[in-house]
């Protein structure tokens, strides 16, 4: 499992944590276990909302979270290996951003029974413009 962690972890950690209180259990999908300590990896504890599952099932769990987030208005807008960036339009204009990062403890063997994690964190600020991009000027007719 290829991990691109440093930039993604920094972005996750720069944002305030998602709910870590009693409401967090409502965000745990079947097959996941709430992991408030985020595996004590990458300094995410208390800064991101994390769930865990056996590494063999983390891809399917990530797909389930993508589908669940889409039912809540979040649209996948980009990403890279093991990271998905989501956007959702605000009623007042602009967009909110959220990212999901898959990771595991690289200091341990990465077998199918190893614990993998999904970390979720908001992206601060308006992640898209309130104004649509201008249309390109058409080329003059010849």
PDB file of C-alpha atoms in Angstrom:
ATOM      1  CA  UNK A   1       0.000   0.000   0.000  1.00  0.00           C
ATOM      2  CA  UNK A   2       1.674   3.185  -1.200  1.00  0.00           C
ATOM      3  CA  UNK A   3       1.326   5.999   1.317  1.00  0.00           C
ATOM      4  CA  UNK A   4       1.739   9.671   0.538  1.00  0.00           C
ATOM      5  CA  UNK A   5       1.566  10.986   4.079  1.00  0.00           C
ATOM      6  CA  UNK A   6       3.540  14.116   4.868  1.00  0.00           C
ATOM      7  CA  UNK A   7       1.554  16.725   2.927  1.00  0.00           C
ATOM      8  CA  UNK A   8      -1.775  15.021   3.535  1.00  0.00           C
ATOM      9  CA  UNK A   9      -1.137  14.600   7.254  1.00  0.00           C
ATOM     10  CA  UNK A  10      -0.061  18.230   7.520  1.00  0.00           C
ATOM     11  CA  UNK A  11      -3.258  19.349   5.801  1.00  0.00           C
ATOM     12  CA  UNK A  12      -5.386  17.138   8.043  1.00  0.00           C
ATOM     13  CA  UNK A  13      -3.657  18.437  11.142  1.00  0.00           C
ATOM     14  CA  UNK A  14      -3.992  22.073  10.150  1.00  0.00           C
ATOM     15  CA  UNK A  15      -7.786  21.831  10.428  1.00  0.00           C
ATOM     16  CA  UNK A  16      -9.919  21.506  13.555  1.00  0.00           C
ATOM     17  CA  UNK A  17     -11.046  17.991  14.427  1.00  0.00           C
ATOM     18  CA  UNK A  18     -14.358  16.547  13.394  1.00  0.00           C
ATOM     19  CA  UNK A  19     -16.729  15.586  16.197  1.00  0.00           C
ATOM     20  CA  UNK A  20     -15.005  13.460  18.835  1.00  0.00           C
ATOM     21  CA  UNK A  21     -17.895  13.410  21.308  1.00  0.00           C
ATOM     22  CA  UNK A  22     -20.897  11.090  21.585  1.00  0.00           C
ATOM     23  CA  UNK A  23     -22.066  12.080  18.102  1.00  0.00           C
ATOM     24  CA  UNK A  24     -18.922  10.475  16.664  1.00  0.00           C
ATOM     25  CA  UNK A  25     -20.413   7.010  16.998  1.00  0.00           C
ATOM     26  CA  UNK A  26     -23.032   8.057  14.420  1.00  0.00           C
ATOM     27  CA  UNK A  27     -20.193   8.515  11.927  1.00  0.00           C
ATOM     28  CA  UNK A  28     -18.853   4.966  12.324  1.00  0.00           C
ATOM     29  CA  UNK A  29     -19.991   2.760   9.454  1.00  0.00           C
ATOM     30  CA  UNK A  30     -20.375  -1.028   9.720  1.00  0.00           C
ATOM     31  CA  UNK A  31     -16.955  -2.710   9.604  1.00  0.00           C
ATOM     32  CA  UNK A  32     -15.213   0.266  11.227  1.00  0.00           C
ATOM     33  CA  UNK A  33     -14.183   0.864  14.823  1.00  0.00           C
ATOM     34  CA  UNK A  34     -13.950   4.351  16.304  1.00  0.00           C
ATOM     35  CA  UNK A  35     -10.254   5.187  16.811  1.00  0.00           C
ATOM     36  CA  UNK A  36     -10.061   8.487  18.712  1.00  0.00           C
ATOM     37  CA  UNK A  37      -6.293   8.045  19.120  1.00  0.00           C
ATOM     38  CA  UNK A  38      -5.872   7.586  15.333  1.00  0.00           C
ATOM     39  CA  UNK A  39      -3.405   4.800  16.133  1.00  0.00           C
ATOM     40  CA  UNK A  40      -1.158   7.392  17.789  1.00  0.00           C
ATOM     41  CA  UNK A  41       0.244   8.017  14.326  1.00  0.00           C
ATOM     42  CA  UNK A  42       1.307  11.251  12.626  1.00  0.00           C
ATOM     43  CA  UNK A  43       0.092  13.409  15.549  1.00  0.00           C
ATOM     44  CA  UNK A  44      -3.527  13.042  14.430  1.00  0.00           C
ATOM     45  CA  UNK A  45      -4.988  12.143  17.846  1.00  0.00           C
ATOM     46  CA  UNK A  46      -7.465  14.848  18.836  1.00  0.00           C
ATOM     47  CA  UNK A  47      -7.037  16.607  15.495  1.00  0.00           C
ATOM     48  CA  UNK A  48      -8.851  14.271  13.121  1.00  0.00           C
ATOM     49  CA  UNK A  49     -11.799  11.906  13.284  1.00  0.00           C
ATOM     50  CA  UNK A  50     -10.445   8.389  12.748  1.00  0.00           C
ATOM     51  CA  UNK A  51     -11.800   4.887  12.351  1.00  0.00           C
ATOM     52  CA  UNK A  52      -9.900   1.628  12.051  1.00  0.00           C
ATOM     53  CA  UNK A  53     -10.374  -1.745  10.376  1.00  0.00           C
ATOM     54  CA  UNK A  54      -8.163  -4.630   9.279  1.00  0.00           C
ATOM     55  CA  UNK A  55      -5.916  -3.454   6.461  1.00  0.00           C
ATOM     56  CA  UNK A  56      -7.370  -6.072   4.108  1.00  0.00           C
ATOM     57  CA  UNK A  57     -10.754  -4.307   4.324  1.00  0.00           C
ATOM     58  CA  UNK A  58      -9.704  -0.669   4.488  1.00  0.00           C
ATOM     59  CA  UNK A  59     -10.209  -0.111   0.738  1.00  0.00           C
ATOM     60  CA  UNK A  60     -13.786  -1.396   0.856  1.00  0.00           C
ATOM     61  CA  UNK A  61     -14.413   0.684   3.974  1.00  0.00           C
ATOM     62  CA  UNK A  62     -13.065   3.781   2.217  1.00  0.00           C
ATOM     63  CA  UNK A  63     -15.462   3.114  -0.673  1.00  0.00           C
ATOM     64  CA  UNK A  64     -18.344   2.808   1.821  1.00  0.00           C
ATOM     65  CA  UNK A  65     -17.395   6.171   3.364  1.00  0.00           C
ATOM     66  CA  UNK A  66     -17.190   7.772  -0.088  1.00  0.00           C
ATOM     67  CA  UNK A  67     -20.702   6.505  -0.886  1.00  0.00           C
ATOM     68  CA  UNK A  68     -22.009   7.635   2.517  1.00  0.00           C
ATOM     69  CA  UNK A  69     -20.496  11.100   2.181  1.00  0.00           C
ATOM     70  CA  UNK A  70     -22.014  11.456  -1.290  1.00  0.00           C
ATOM     71  CA  UNK A  71     -25.488  10.854   0.187  1.00  0.00           C
ATOM     72  CA  UNK A  72     -24.734  13.828   2.478  1.00  0.00           C
ATOM     73  CA  UNK A  73     -23.891  16.150  -0.411  1.00  0.00           C
ATOM     74  CA  UNK A  74     -20.105  15.714  -0.443  1.00  0.00           C
ATOM     75  CA  UNK A  75     -18.631  15.281  -3.921  1.00  0.00           C
ATOM     76  CA  UNK A  76     -15.222  13.691  -4.522  1.00  0.00           C
ATOM     77  CA  UNK A  77     -13.173  16.448  -6.130  1.00  0.00           C
ATOM     78  CA  UNK A  78      -9.650  15.104  -6.231  1.00  0.00           C
ATOM     79  CA  UNK A  79      -6.987  13.267  -4.340  1.00  0.00           C
ATOM     80  CA  UNK A  80      -4.109  10.907  -4.836  1.00  0.00           C
ATOM     81  CA  UNK A  81      -2.982   7.547  -3.499  1.00  0.00           C
ATOM     82  CA  UNK A  82      -4.903   6.893  -0.282  1.00  0.00           C
ATOM     83  CA  UNK A  83      -6.477  10.354  -0.058  1.00  0.00           C
ATOM     84  CA  UNK A  84      -9.772  11.739  -1.300  1.00  0.00           C
ATOM     85  CA  UNK A  85     -10.736  15.414  -1.201  1.00  0.00           C
ATOM     86  CA  UNK A  86     -14.453  16.226  -1.027  1.00  0.00           C
ATOM     87  CA  UNK A  87     -16.319  19.499  -1.585  1.00  0.00           C
ATOM     88  CA  UNK A  88     -19.853  20.537  -0.726  1.00  0.00           C
ATOM     89  CA  UNK A  89     -21.531  23.788  -1.779  1.00  0.00           C
ATOM     90  CA  UNK A  90     -22.547  26.135   1.010  1.00  0.00           C
ATOM     91  CA  UNK A  91     -26.037  27.661   0.922  1.00  0.00           C
ATOM     92  CA  UNK A  92     -24.386  31.051   1.402  1.00  0.00           C
ATOM     93  CA  UNK A  93     -21.922  30.565  -1.484  1.00  0.00           C
ATOM     94  CA  UNK A  94     -18.536  28.950  -1.699  1.00  0.00           C
ATOM     95  CA  UNK A  95     -17.663  25.421  -0.639  1.00  0.00           C
ATOM     96  CA  UNK A  96     -16.639  23.440   2.385  1.00  0.00           C
ATOM     97  CA  UNK A  97     -13.839  20.918   2.008  1.00  0.00           C
ATOM     98  CA  UNK A  98     -13.170  17.601   3.692  1.00  0.00           C
ATOM     99  CA  UNK A  99     -10.467  15.043   3.185  1.00  0.00           C
ATOM    100  CA  UNK A 100     -10.209  11.346   3.938  1.00  0.00           C
ATOM    101  CA  UNK A 101      -6.760   9.802   4.348  1.00  0.00           C
ATOM    102  CA  UNK A 102      -6.003   6.064   4.546  1.00  0.00           C
ATOM    103  CA  UNK A 103      -2.903   5.118   6.534  1.00  0.00           C
ATOM    104  CA  UNK A 104      -1.325   2.458   8.712  1.00  0.00           C
ATOM    105  CA  UNK A 105       1.662   2.040  11.014  1.00  0.00           C
ATOM    106  CA  UNK A 106       4.552   1.617   8.593  1.00  0.00           C
ATOM    107  CA  UNK A 107       6.828   0.485  11.431  1.00  0.00           C
ATOM    108  CA  UNK A 108       4.827  -2.762  11.637  1.00  0.00           C
ATOM    109  CA  UNK A 109       4.275  -5.511   9.072  1.00  0.00           C
ATOM    110  CA  UNK A 110       1.528  -4.594   6.595  1.00  0.00           C
ATOM    111  CA  UNK A 111      -0.267  -7.938   6.463  1.00  0.00           C
ATOM    112  CA  UNK A 112      -4.023  -8.254   5.899  1.00  0.00           C
ATOM    113  CA  UNK A 113      -4.703  -8.481   9.641  1.00  0.00           C
ATOM    114  CA  UNK A 114      -2.722  -5.317  10.463  1.00  0.00           C
ATOM    115  CA  UNK A 115      -4.819  -2.334  11.524  1.00  0.00           C
ATOM    116  CA  UNK A 116      -5.466   0.337   8.946  1.00  0.00           C
ATOM    117  CA  UNK A 117      -7.016   3.743   9.567  1.00  0.00           C
ATOM    118  CA  UNK A 118      -9.156   6.295   7.807  1.00  0.00           C
ATOM    119  CA  UNK A 119      -8.669   9.840   9.072  1.00  0.00           C
ATOM    120  CA  UNK A 120     -11.125  12.621   8.265  1.00  0.00           C
ATOM    121  CA  UNK A 121     -10.539  16.335   8.611  1.00  0.00           C
ATOM    122  CA  UNK A 122     -12.089  19.535   7.332  1.00  0.00           C
ATOM    123  CA  UNK A 123     -10.138  21.775   4.986  1.00  0.00           C
ATOM    124  CA  UNK A 124     -10.307  25.316   6.383  1.00  0.00           C
ATOM    125  CA  UNK A 125     -11.719  28.209   4.412  1.00  0.00           C
ATOM    126  CA  UNK A 126     -13.616  28.364   1.161  1.00  0.00           C
ATOM    127  CA  UNK A 127     -12.224  25.634  -1.073  1.00  0.00           C
ATOM    128  CA  UNK A 128     -13.913  26.875  -4.252  1.00  0.00           C
ATOM    129  CA  UNK A 129     -14.663  30.227  -5.736  1.00  0.00           C
ATOM    130  CA  UNK A 130     -18.027  31.920  -5.319  1.00  0.00           C
ATOM    131  CA  UNK A 131     -17.772  33.083  -8.914  1.00  0.00           C
ATOM    132  CA  UNK A 132     -17.691  30.732 -11.905  1.00  0.00           C
ATOM    133  CA  UNK A 133     -14.562  30.857 -14.000  1.00  0.00           C
ATOM    134  CA  UNK A 134     -14.915  33.201 -16.982  1.00  0.00           C
ATOM    135  CA  UNK A 135     -15.530  31.557 -20.317  1.00  0.00           C
ATOM    136  CA  UNK A 136     -12.613  31.725 -22.725  1.00  0.00           C
ATOM    137  CA  UNK A 137     -12.853  34.350 -25.442  1.00  0.00           C
ATOM    138  CA  UNK A 138     -13.680  32.658 -28.746  1.00  0.00           C
ATOM    139  CA  UNK A 139     -11.077  32.932 -31.492  1.00  0.00           C
ATOM    140  CA  UNK A 140     -12.008  35.401 -34.239  1.00  0.00           C
ATOM    141  CA  UNK A 141     -13.638  33.873 -37.324  1.00  0.00           C
ATOM    142  CA  UNK A 142     -11.420  33.617 -40.358  1.00  0.00           C
TER     143      UNK A 142
END
